[in-house]
PDB file of C-alpha atoms and ligand atoms in Angstrom:
ATOM      1  CA  MET A 227       0.000   0.000   0.000  1.00 96.00           C
ATOM      2  CA  ASN A 228       1.202   3.511  -0.839  1.00 98.00           C
ATOM      3  CA  ILE A 229       0.900   6.529   1.435  1.00 98.00           C
ATOM      4  CA  ILE A 230       0.067   9.647  -0.577  1.00 98.00           C
ATOM      5  CA  LEU A 231       0.648  13.092   0.934  1.00 99.00           C
ATOM      6  CA  SER A 232      -1.559  15.851  -0.428  1.00 98.00           C
ATOM      7  CA  GLY A 233      -1.978  19.498   0.506  1.00 98.00           C
ATOM      8  CA  PHE A 234      -1.159  23.038  -0.469  1.00 98.00           C
ATOM      9  CA  MET A 235       2.280  24.335  -1.500  1.00 98.00           C
ATOM     10  CA  GLY A 236       4.336  24.727   1.672  1.00 98.00           C
ATOM     11  CA  SER A 237       2.273  22.220   3.654  1.00 98.00           C
ATOM     12  CA  GLY A 238       5.400  20.095   4.164  1.00 98.00           C
ATOM     13  CA  LYS A 239       4.569  17.173   1.862  1.00 98.00           C
ATOM     14  CA  THR A 240       8.155  16.661   0.658  1.00 98.00           C
ATOM     15  CA  THR A 241       9.788  16.913   4.097  1.00 98.00           C
ATOM     16  CA  VAL A 242       7.241  14.699   5.850  1.00 98.00           C
ATOM     17  CA  ALA A 243       7.347  12.179   2.975  1.00 98.00           C
ATOM     18  CA  LYS A 244      11.107  11.659   3.399  1.00 98.00           C
ATOM     19  CA  THR A 245      10.807  10.976   7.129  1.00 98.00           C
ATOM     20  CA  LEU A 246       7.701   8.847   6.711  1.00 98.00           C
ATOM     21  CA  ALA A 247       9.422   6.740   4.043  1.00 98.00           C
ATOM     22  CA  LYS A 248      12.365   6.153   6.369  1.00 98.00           C
ATOM     23  CA  ILE A 249      10.351   5.093   9.395  1.00 98.00           C
ATOM     24  CA  SER A 250       7.862   2.982   7.422  1.00 98.00           C
ATOM     25  CA  GLY A 251      10.401   1.247   5.159  1.00 98.00           C
ATOM     26  CA  ARG A 252       8.921   2.650   1.970  1.00 98.00           C
ATOM     27  CA  THR A 253      10.503   4.350  -1.035  1.00 98.00           C
ATOM     28  CA  VAL A 254       9.812   8.054  -1.424  1.00 98.00           C
ATOM     29  CA  ILE A 255       8.709   9.574  -4.740  1.00 98.00           C
ATOM     30  CA  ASP A 256       8.064  13.277  -5.144  1.00 98.00           C
ATOM     31  CA  ILE A 257       5.802  13.943  -8.134  1.00 98.00           C
ATOM     32  CA  ASP A 258       7.485  17.282  -8.951  1.00 98.00           C
ATOM     33  CA  ASP A 259      10.955  15.674  -8.843  1.00 98.00           C
ATOM     34  CA  TYR A 260       9.686  12.815 -11.007  1.00 98.00           C
ATOM     35  CA  ILE A 261       8.398  15.289 -13.613  1.00 98.00           C
ATOM     36  CA  GLU A 262      11.617  17.317 -13.478  1.00 98.00           C
ATOM     37  CA  ASN A 263      13.809  14.224 -13.924  1.00 98.00           C
ATOM     38  CA  LYS A 264      11.688  12.879 -16.770  1.00 98.00           C
ATOM     39  CA  SER A 265      11.451  16.199 -18.649  1.00 98.00           C
ATOM     40  CA  GLY A 266      14.916  17.529 -17.831  1.00 98.00           C
ATOM     41  CA  MET A 267      13.343  20.870 -16.862  1.00 98.00           C
ATOM     42  CA  THR A 268      12.335  22.502 -13.609  1.00 98.00           C
ATOM     43  CA  VAL A 269       8.643  22.966 -12.804  1.00 98.00           C
ATOM     44  CA  ALA A 270       9.104  26.728 -13.180  1.00 98.00           C
ATOM     45  CA  GLU A 271      10.688  26.259 -16.635  1.00 98.00           C
ATOM     46  CA  ILE A 272       7.831  23.995 -17.755  1.00 98.00           C
ATOM     47  CA  PHE A 273       5.250  26.584 -16.655  1.00 98.00           C
ATOM     48  CA  GLU A 274       7.168  29.396 -18.337  1.00 98.00           C
ATOM     49  CA  LYS A 275       7.888  27.634 -21.620  1.00 98.00           C
ATOM     50  CA  TYR A 276       4.793  25.488 -22.125  1.00 98.00           C
ATOM     51  CA  GLY A 277       2.191  26.763 -19.642  1.00 98.00           C
ATOM     52  CA  GLU A 278       0.271  25.222 -16.767  1.00 98.00           C
ATOM     53  CA  ASN A 279      -1.882  22.920 -18.934  1.00 98.00           C
ATOM     54  CA  HIS A 280       1.193  21.148 -20.255  1.00 98.00           C
ATOM     55  CA  PHE A 281       2.531  20.793 -16.713  1.00 98.00           C
ATOM     56  CA  ARG A 282      -0.796  19.205 -15.695  1.00 98.00           C
ATOM     57  CA  THR A 283      -0.481  16.686 -18.553  1.00 98.00           C
ATOM     58  CA  LEU A 284       3.005  15.709 -17.380  1.00 98.00           C
ATOM     59  CA  GLU A 285       1.704  15.539 -13.816  1.00 98.00           C
ATOM     60  CA  GLN A 286      -1.084  13.160 -14.850  1.00 98.00           C
ATOM     61  CA  GLN A 287       1.426  10.929 -16.662  1.00 98.00           C
ATOM     62  CA  ALA A 288       3.618  10.888 -13.557  1.00 98.00           C
ATOM     63  CA  VAL A 289       0.605   9.880 -11.437  1.00 98.00           C
ATOM     64  CA  GLU A 290      -0.208   7.043 -13.858  1.00 98.00           C
ATOM     65  CA  ASP A 291       3.382   5.749 -13.576  1.00 98.00           C
ATOM     66  CA  VAL A 292       3.543   6.065  -9.811  1.00 98.00           C
ATOM     67  CA  SER A 293       0.132   4.454  -9.237  1.00 98.00           C
ATOM     68  CA  LYS A 294       1.466   1.256 -10.771  1.00 97.00           C
ATOM     69  CA  MET A 295       4.183   1.021  -8.098  1.00 98.00           C
ATOM     70  CA  ASP A 296       3.869  -0.282  -4.569  1.00 98.00           C
ATOM     71  CA  ASN A 297       5.290   0.370  -1.086  1.00 98.00           C
ATOM     72  CA  LEU A 298       5.802   4.091  -1.714  1.00 98.00           C
ATOM     73  CA  VAL A 299       5.385   7.342   0.103  1.00 98.00           C
ATOM     74  CA  VAL A 300       4.300   9.799  -2.590  1.00 99.00           C
ATOM     75  CA  ALA A 301       4.656  13.549  -2.126  1.00 98.00           C
ATOM     76  CA  THR A 302       2.153  15.020  -4.574  1.00 98.00           C
ATOM     77  CA  GLY A 303       2.286  18.562  -5.945  1.00 98.00           C
ATOM     78  CA  GLY A 304      -0.235  20.998  -4.484  1.00 98.00           C
ATOM     79  CA  GLY A 305      -2.464  20.666  -7.549  1.00 98.00           C
ATOM     80  CA  THR A 306      -2.211  16.913  -8.134  1.00 98.00           C
ATOM     81  CA  VAL A 307      -5.316  15.624  -6.351  1.00 98.00           C
ATOM     82  CA  LEU A 308      -7.477  18.451  -7.739  1.00 98.00           C
ATOM     83  CA  ASN A 309      -7.718  16.366 -10.901  1.00 98.00           C
ATOM     84  CA  HIS A 310     -10.332  13.703 -10.213  1.00 98.00           C
ATOM     85  CA  ASP A 311      -8.544  11.093 -12.356  1.00 98.00           C
ATOM     86  CA  ASN A 312      -5.319  11.633 -10.419  1.00 98.00           C
ATOM     87  CA  ALA A 313      -7.019  11.184  -7.063  1.00 98.00           C
ATOM     88  CA  LYS A 314      -8.792   8.063  -8.325  1.00 98.00           C
ATOM     89  CA  ALA A 315      -5.585   6.517  -9.690  1.00 98.00           C
ATOM     90  CA  LEU A 316      -3.645   7.261  -6.496  1.00 98.00           C
ATOM     91  CA  LYS A 317      -6.402   5.699  -4.375  1.00 98.00           C
ATOM     92  CA  THR A 318      -6.334   2.365  -6.230  1.00 97.00           C
ATOM     93  CA  ASN A 319      -3.415   1.208  -4.079  1.00 96.00           C
ATOM     94  CA  GLY A 320      -2.928   4.075  -1.640  1.00 98.00           C
ATOM     95  CA  VAL A 321      -4.391   6.160   1.147  1.00 98.00           C
ATOM     96  CA  ILE A 322      -4.418   9.921   0.741  1.00 98.00           C
ATOM     97  CA  VAL A 323      -3.218  11.926   3.741  1.00 98.00           C
ATOM     98  CA  PHE A 324      -4.015  15.638   3.559  1.00 98.00           C
ATOM     99  CA  LEU A 325      -1.499  17.837   5.404  1.00 98.00           C
ATOM    100  CA  ASP A 326      -3.654  20.680   6.636  1.00 98.00           C
ATOM    101  CA  VAL A 327      -1.905  23.999   7.315  1.00 98.00           C
ATOM    102  CA  SER A 328      -3.003  27.613   7.763  1.00 98.00           C
ATOM    103  CA  VAL A 329      -2.389  30.539   5.407  1.00 98.00           C
ATOM    104  CA  ASP A 330      -0.002  31.982   8.035  1.00 98.00           C
ATOM    105  CA  THR A 331       2.072  28.776   8.040  1.00 98.00           C
ATOM    106  CA  ILE A 332       2.219  28.682   4.242  1.00 98.00           C
ATOM    107  CA  LEU A 333       3.238  32.332   4.122  1.00 97.00           C
ATOM    108  CA  ARG A 334       5.915  31.833   6.781  1.00 98.00           C
ATOM    109  CA  ARG A 335       7.377  28.830   4.933  1.00 98.00           C
ATOM    110  CA  LEU A 336       7.175  30.290   1.421  1.00 98.00           C
ATOM    111  CA  LYS A 337       7.753  34.000   1.884  1.00 94.00           C
ATOM    112  CA  ASN A 338      11.077  33.929   0.028  1.00 94.00           C
ATOM    113  CA  ASP A 339      10.205  31.136  -2.407  1.00 96.00           C
ATOM    114  CA  THR A 340      10.699  31.799  -6.101  1.00 95.00           C
ATOM    115  CA  THR A 341      10.153  28.274  -7.432  1.00 96.00           C
ATOM    116  CA  ARG A 342       6.327  28.152  -7.359  1.00 97.00           C
ATOM    117  CA  PRO A 343       4.947  29.917 -10.450  1.00 97.00           C
ATOM    118  CA  LEU A 344       1.399  30.155  -9.042  1.00 97.00           C
ATOM    119  CA  LEU A 345       2.606  32.231  -6.079  1.00 97.00           C
ATOM    120  CA  GLN A 346       4.800  34.763  -7.873  1.00 96.00           C
ATOM    121  CA  LYS A 347       2.234  37.524  -7.305  1.00 95.00           C
ATOM    122  CA  PRO A 348       2.625  41.028  -5.816  1.00 95.00           C
ATOM    123  CA  ASN A 349       0.435  40.030  -2.871  1.00 96.00           C
ATOM    124  CA  LYS A 350       1.406  36.506  -1.867  1.00 97.00           C
ATOM    125  CA  GLU A 351      -1.006  36.346   1.055  1.00 97.00           C
ATOM    126  CA  CYS A 352      -3.983  37.125  -1.220  1.00 97.00           C
ATOM    127  CA  ALA A 353      -2.818  34.610  -3.817  1.00 97.00           C
ATOM    128  CA  ILE A 354      -2.471  31.870  -1.171  1.00 98.00           C
ATOM    129  CA  THR A 355      -5.812  32.662   0.479  1.00 98.00           C
ATOM    130  CA  GLU A 356      -7.716  32.689  -2.788  1.00 98.00           C
ATOM    131  CA  LEU A 357      -6.195  29.462  -4.117  1.00 98.00           C
ATOM    132  CA  LEU A 358      -6.482  27.651  -0.791  1.00 98.00           C
ATOM    133  CA  MET A 359     -10.155  28.576  -0.352  1.00 98.00           C
ATOM    134  CA  GLY A 360     -10.981  27.156  -3.772  1.00 98.00           C
ATOM    135  CA  ARG A 361      -8.980  23.998  -3.186  1.00 98.00           C
ATOM    136  CA  MET A 362      -9.872  23.194   0.415  1.00 98.00           C
ATOM    137  CA  PRO A 363     -13.112  21.297  -0.371  1.00 98.00           C
ATOM    138  CA  ILE A 364     -11.241  19.039  -2.804  1.00 98.00           C
ATOM    139  CA  TYR A 365      -8.303  18.387  -0.469  1.00 98.00           C
ATOM    140  CA  SER A 366     -10.833  17.410   2.207  1.00 98.00           C
ATOM    141  CA  ALA A 367     -13.059  15.308  -0.043  1.00 98.00           C
ATOM    142  CA  THR A 368     -10.171  13.297  -1.495  1.00 98.00           C
ATOM    143  CA  ALA A 369      -8.496  12.651   1.875  1.00 98.00           C
ATOM    144  CA  ASP A 370      -8.668   9.399   3.816  1.00 98.00           C
ATOM    145  CA  LEU A 371      -6.915  11.172   6.701  1.00 98.00           C
ATOM    146  CA  VAL A 372      -6.478  14.847   7.611  1.00 98.00           C
ATOM    147  CA  ILE A 373      -3.392  15.733   9.657  1.00 98.00           C
ATOM    148  CA  ASP A 374      -2.449  19.126  11.082  1.00 98.00           C
ATOM    149  CA  HIS A 375       1.136  20.039  10.156  1.00 98.00           C
ATOM    150  CA  ASN A 376       1.547  23.637  11.258  1.00 98.00           C
ATOM    151  CA  ASP A 377       4.355  22.963  13.728  1.00 95.00           C
ATOM    152  CA  ASP A 378       7.258  21.949  11.416  1.00 94.00           C
ATOM    153  CA  ASP A 379       7.962  18.720  13.358  1.00 97.00           C
ATOM    154  CA  GLN A 380       8.137  16.202  10.528  1.00 98.00           C
ATOM    155  CA  PHE A 381       9.048  13.315  12.869  1.00 98.00           C
ATOM    156  CA  LYS A 382       5.984  13.835  15.028  1.00 98.00           C
ATOM    157  CA  THR A 383       3.715  14.271  11.993  1.00 98.00           C
ATOM    158  CA  ALA A 384       5.121  11.129  10.333  1.00 98.00           C
ATOM    159  CA  GLN A 385       4.510   9.132  13.514  1.00 98.00           C
ATOM    160  CA  VAL A 386       0.960  10.456  13.862  1.00 98.00           C
ATOM    161  CA  ILE A 387       0.262   9.469  10.244  1.00 98.00           C
ATOM    162  CA  LEU A 388       1.501   5.905  10.767  1.00 98.00           C
ATOM    163  CA  GLU A 389      -0.481   5.570  13.988  1.00 97.00           C
ATOM    164  CA  ARG A 390      -3.706   6.881  12.431  1.00 97.00           C
ATOM    165  CA  ILE A 391      -3.350   4.807   9.257  1.00 97.00           C
ATOM    166  CA  LYS A 392      -3.543   1.644  11.364  1.00 94.00           C
ATOM    167  CA  ASN A 393      -7.080   2.600  12.379  1.00 91.00           C
ATOM    168  CA  LEU A 394      -8.410   3.178   8.876  1.00 89.00           C
TER     169      LEU A 394
HETATM  170  C1  S3P B 629       1.530  23.399  -7.595  1.00 52.54           C
HETATM  171  C2  S3P B 629       2.350  22.955  -6.562  1.00 52.54           C
HETATM  172  C3  S3P B 629       3.775  22.665  -6.753  1.00 52.54           C
HETATM  173  C4  S3P B 629       4.055  22.284  -8.209  1.00 52.54           C
HETATM  174  C5  S3P B 629       3.524  23.348  -9.129  1.00 52.54           C
HETATM  175  C6  S3P B 629       2.023  23.554  -8.979  1.00 52.54           C
HETATM  176  C7  S3P B 629       0.115  23.693  -7.284  1.00 52.54           C
HETATM  177  O1  S3P B 629       4.172  21.594  -5.902  1.00 52.54           O
HETATM  178  O2  S3P B 629       3.475  21.047  -8.511  1.00 52.54           O
HETATM  179  O3  S3P B 629       4.210  24.546  -8.865  1.00 52.54           O
HETATM  180  O4  S3P B 629      -0.695  23.817  -8.215  1.00 52.54           O
HETATM  181  O5  S3P B 629      -0.217  23.815  -6.079  1.00 52.54           O
HETATM  182  P1  S3P B 629       4.380  21.778  -4.297  1.00 52.54           P
HETATM  183  O6  S3P B 629       3.034  21.626  -3.652  1.00 52.54           O
HETATM  184  O7  S3P B 629       5.293  20.655  -3.948  1.00 52.54           O
HETATM  185  O8  S3P B 629       4.968  23.103  -4.063  1.00 52.54           O
END
């Protein structure tokens, strides 16, 4: 069974995934890294050169590949599970864990970030709030588990995830 981490940019999916993979004996795959390795371009370059729609096509292909593998911890991108087909494919052999964080936490973690094209806006707080409000219902609806990860302690969060997964 795979453990899939979903949630907004800056929710800590990549960091928690690494720790969770270690303590659960799984292999970690980060969807953004997978796309970057396969395309030979960074996410920001793909957005800039080919646009978001093309990135979403590559993302869907990555999800198809990854959903065929087993014993993984998958760090999704913040937009991955918004596509119904992606969520469905990931659920065939995985549980989706939504890392729930506040706008303040996202802002604190990403205030100097330049790698996320969707947040390169004059008012980052507004951009985050608007996007998060629209996405929240889908993050919640696709999740098998919702875990608070505002406190930056990836070890504690990884342990809580493993504990709560047992009761699913
Ligand atoms: C995106 C999140 C990013 C990356 C791309 C789009 C999104 O991943 O996939 O910039 O739509 O939320 P992270 O959540 O890992 O930052």
